[in-house]
Short mmCIF file of C-alpha atoms in Angstrom, two decimals:
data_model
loop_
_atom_site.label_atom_id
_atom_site.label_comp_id
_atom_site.label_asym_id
_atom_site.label_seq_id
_atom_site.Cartn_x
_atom_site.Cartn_y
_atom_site.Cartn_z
CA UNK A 80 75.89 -96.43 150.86
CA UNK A 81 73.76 -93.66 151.34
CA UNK A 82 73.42 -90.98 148.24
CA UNK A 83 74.94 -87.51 149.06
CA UNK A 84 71.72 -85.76 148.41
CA UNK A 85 70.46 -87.65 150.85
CA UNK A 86 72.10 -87.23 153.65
CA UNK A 87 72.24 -83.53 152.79
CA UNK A 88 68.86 -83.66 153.39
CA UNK A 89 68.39 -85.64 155.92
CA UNK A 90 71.01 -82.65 157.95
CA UNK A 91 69.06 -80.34 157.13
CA UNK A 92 66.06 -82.12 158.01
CA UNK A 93 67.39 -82.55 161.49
CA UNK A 94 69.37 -78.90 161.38
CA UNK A 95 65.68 -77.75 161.12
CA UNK A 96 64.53 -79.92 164.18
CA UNK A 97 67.37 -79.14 166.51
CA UNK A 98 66.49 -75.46 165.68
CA UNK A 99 62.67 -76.10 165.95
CA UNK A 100 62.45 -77.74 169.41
CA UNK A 101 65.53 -75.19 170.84
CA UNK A 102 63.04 -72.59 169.81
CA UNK A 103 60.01 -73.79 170.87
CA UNK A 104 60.87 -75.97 174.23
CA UNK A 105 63.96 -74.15 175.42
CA UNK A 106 67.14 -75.62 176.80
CA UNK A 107 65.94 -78.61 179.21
CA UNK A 108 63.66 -79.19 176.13
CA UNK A 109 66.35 -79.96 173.92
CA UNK A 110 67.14 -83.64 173.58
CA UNK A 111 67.56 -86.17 170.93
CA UNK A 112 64.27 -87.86 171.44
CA UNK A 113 62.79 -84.61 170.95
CA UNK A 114 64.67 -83.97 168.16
CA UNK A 115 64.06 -87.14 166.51
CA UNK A 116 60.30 -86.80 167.24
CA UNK A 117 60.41 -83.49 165.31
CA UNK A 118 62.52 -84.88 162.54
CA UNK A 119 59.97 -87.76 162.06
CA UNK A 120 62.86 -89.92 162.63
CA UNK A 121 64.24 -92.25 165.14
CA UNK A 122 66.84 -91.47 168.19
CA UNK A 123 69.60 -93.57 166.64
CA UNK A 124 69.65 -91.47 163.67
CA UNK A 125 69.97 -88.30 165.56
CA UNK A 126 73.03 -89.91 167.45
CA UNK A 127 74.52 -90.46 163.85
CA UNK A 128 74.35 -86.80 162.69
CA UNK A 129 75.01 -85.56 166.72
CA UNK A 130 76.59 -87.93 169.53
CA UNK A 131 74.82 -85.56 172.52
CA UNK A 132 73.42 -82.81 173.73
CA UNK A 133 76.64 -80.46 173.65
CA UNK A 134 76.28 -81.25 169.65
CA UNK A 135 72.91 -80.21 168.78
CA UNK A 136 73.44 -76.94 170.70
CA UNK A 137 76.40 -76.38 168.60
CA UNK A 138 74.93 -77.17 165.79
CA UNK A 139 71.86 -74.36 166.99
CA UNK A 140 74.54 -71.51 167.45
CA UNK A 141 76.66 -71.82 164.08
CA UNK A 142 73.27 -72.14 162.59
CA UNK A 143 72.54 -68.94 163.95
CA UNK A 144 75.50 -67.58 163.81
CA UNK A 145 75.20 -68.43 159.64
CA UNK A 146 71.43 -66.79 159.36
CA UNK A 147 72.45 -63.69 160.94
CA UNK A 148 75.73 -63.05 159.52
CA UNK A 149 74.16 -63.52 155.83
CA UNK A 150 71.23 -60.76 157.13
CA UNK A 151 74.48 -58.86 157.88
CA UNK A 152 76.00 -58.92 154.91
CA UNK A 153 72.93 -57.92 153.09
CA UNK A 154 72.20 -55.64 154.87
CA UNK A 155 75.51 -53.66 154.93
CA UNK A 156 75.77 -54.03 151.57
CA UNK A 157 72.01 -52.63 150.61
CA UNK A 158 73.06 -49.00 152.87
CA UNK A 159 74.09 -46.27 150.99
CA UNK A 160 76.08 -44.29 154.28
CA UNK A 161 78.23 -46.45 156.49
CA UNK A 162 75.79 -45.31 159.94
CA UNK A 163 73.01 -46.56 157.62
CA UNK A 164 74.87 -49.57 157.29
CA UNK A 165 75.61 -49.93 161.29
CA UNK A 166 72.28 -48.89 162.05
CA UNK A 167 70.57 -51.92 159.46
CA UNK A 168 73.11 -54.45 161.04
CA UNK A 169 71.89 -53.89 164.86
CA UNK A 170 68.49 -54.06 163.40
CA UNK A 171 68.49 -56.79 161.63
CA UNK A 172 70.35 -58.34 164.53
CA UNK A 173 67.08 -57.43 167.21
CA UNK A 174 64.47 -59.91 167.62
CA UNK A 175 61.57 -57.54 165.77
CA UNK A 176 59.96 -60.14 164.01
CA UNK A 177 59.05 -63.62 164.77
CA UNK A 178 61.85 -64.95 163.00
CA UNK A 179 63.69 -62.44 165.15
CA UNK A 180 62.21 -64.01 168.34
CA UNK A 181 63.00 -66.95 167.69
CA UNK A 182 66.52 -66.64 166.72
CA UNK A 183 66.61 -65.06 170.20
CA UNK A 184 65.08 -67.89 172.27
CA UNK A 185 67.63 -70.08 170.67
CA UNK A 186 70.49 -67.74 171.19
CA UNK A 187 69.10 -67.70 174.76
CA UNK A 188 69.18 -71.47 175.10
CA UNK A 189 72.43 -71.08 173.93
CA UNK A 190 73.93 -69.02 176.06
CA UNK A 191 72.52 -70.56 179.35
CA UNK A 192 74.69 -73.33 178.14
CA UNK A 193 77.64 -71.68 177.24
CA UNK A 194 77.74 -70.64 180.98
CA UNK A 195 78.99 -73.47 182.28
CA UNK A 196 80.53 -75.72 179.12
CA UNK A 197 84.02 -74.11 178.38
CA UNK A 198 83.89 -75.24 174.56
CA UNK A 199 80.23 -73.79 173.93
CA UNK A 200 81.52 -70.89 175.59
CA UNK A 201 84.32 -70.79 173.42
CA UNK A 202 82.11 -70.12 170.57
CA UNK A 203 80.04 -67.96 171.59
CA UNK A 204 82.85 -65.57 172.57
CA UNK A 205 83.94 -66.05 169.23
CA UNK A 206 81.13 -65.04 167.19
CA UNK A 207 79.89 -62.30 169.81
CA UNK A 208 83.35 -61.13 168.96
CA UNK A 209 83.17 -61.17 165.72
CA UNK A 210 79.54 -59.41 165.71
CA UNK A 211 81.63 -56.83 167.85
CA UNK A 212 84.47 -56.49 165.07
CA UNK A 213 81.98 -55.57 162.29
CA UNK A 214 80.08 -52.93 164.21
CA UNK A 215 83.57 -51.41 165.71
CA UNK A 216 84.69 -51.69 161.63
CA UNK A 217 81.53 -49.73 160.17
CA UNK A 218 82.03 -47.22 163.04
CA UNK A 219 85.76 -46.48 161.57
CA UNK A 220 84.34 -46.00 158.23
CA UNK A 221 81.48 -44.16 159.51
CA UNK A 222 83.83 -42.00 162.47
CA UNK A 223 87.27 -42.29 161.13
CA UNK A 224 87.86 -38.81 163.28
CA UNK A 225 86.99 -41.31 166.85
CA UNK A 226 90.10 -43.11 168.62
CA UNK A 227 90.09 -46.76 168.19
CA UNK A 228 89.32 -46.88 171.90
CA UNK A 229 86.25 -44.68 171.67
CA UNK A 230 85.11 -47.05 168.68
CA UNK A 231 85.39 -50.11 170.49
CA UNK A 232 83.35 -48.72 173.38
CA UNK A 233 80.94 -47.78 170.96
CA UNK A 234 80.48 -51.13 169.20
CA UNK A 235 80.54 -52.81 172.36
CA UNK A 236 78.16 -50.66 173.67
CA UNK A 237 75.84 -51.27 170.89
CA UNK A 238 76.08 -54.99 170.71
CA UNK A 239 75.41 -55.18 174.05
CA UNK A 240 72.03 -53.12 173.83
CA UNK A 241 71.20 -55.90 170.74
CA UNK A 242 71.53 -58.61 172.92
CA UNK A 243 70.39 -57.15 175.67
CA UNK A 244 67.33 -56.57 174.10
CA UNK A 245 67.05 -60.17 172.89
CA UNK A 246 67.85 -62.06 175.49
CA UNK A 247 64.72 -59.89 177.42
CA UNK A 248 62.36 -59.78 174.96
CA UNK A 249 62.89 -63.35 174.28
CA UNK A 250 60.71 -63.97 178.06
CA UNK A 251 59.06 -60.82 177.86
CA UNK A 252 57.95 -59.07 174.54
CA UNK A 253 55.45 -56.52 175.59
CA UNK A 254 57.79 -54.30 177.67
CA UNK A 255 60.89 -54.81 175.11
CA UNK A 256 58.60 -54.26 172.23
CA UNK A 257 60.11 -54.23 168.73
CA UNK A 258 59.29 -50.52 168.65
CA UNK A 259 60.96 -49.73 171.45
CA UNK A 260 64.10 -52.03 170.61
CA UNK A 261 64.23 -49.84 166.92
CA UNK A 262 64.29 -46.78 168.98
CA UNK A 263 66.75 -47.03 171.26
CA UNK A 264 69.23 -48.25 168.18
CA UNK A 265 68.12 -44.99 166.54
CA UNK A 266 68.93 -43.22 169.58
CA UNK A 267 72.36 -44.70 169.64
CA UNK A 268 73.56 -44.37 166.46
CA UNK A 269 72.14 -40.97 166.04
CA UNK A 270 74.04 -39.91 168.97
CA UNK A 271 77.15 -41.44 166.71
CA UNK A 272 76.86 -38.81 163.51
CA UNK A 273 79.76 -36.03 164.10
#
């Protein structure tokens, strides 16, 4: 029986291939024999860990989902001012770096299969909702004077510009620059402050 360490490792191992080829060969790249050639491993041990294709991008999107909502937290927590605080979660949520751009290529292959696969859909409605629920909550503590309605618009608004930007930069980088992605979140959260 294997040791627990072990097979720890050998997830993460293979977290960090599924993550790796998503990345770097897109959706239709994405199979378990790439995997397993990544992962220095063979396709039956892939099938262990993930029984198909559905799996592994799963497995990519609560990964991501995990990365990004621990750069939130810090984040949030290092701003002194809750727009400070909004303002360093859509940053730290835009594909500026190349960690960034890669988080958004995968998010991309993710969401070209959520498209059509009700259950991947499923979760990515959940966590784009939930990325939605923390901007529309720093916006209350930031504009407690704007309606709830005019708060959700607002964080919707702003989470769509995020992924907006990723999801284009992701195929085209030059034009949706990372200096033009920080300035249209500076425009739209400076346009926030009462």
């Amino acid at each position: 029986m294997p040791k627990r360490r072990d097979v720890e490792e050998q997830r993460a191992r293979l977290s960090a291939a599924v993550w790796s080829v998503l990345a770097r060969d897109g959706l239709s790249g994405l199979t378990l024999r790439a995997v397993a050639a990544r992962a220095g491993c063979t396709t039956g041990l892939v099938l262990h860990a993930f029984r198909d294709k559905r799996a592994l991008l799963r497995h990519a999107r609560e990964l991501l989902h995990e990365r990004t909502g621990r750069r939130a937290d810090a984040a949030q927590e290092a701003a002194r001012e809750p727009l400070d605080a909004l303002r360093a979660v859509a940053l730290q949520a835009l594909s500026l770096t190349a960690e960034g751009r890669e988080e958004a290529r995968v998010w991309v292959g993710f969401l070209a299969a959520a498209v059509s696969d009700e259950e991947l859909r499923e979760l990515h409605v959940r966590h784009n909702r939930a990325f939605v629920q923390r901007v529309e909550q720093l916006l209350a503590a930031a504009r407690p004077d704007l309606p709830r309605a005019a708060r959700t618009h607002h964080a919707v608004g702003l989470v769509a510009l995020v992924e907006g930007f990723n999801t284009l930069a992701a195929a085209d980088p030059q034009t949706y620059s990372p200096h033009r992605q920080r300035a249209a979140v500076d425009r739209l959260v400076d346009s926030l402050r009462a």
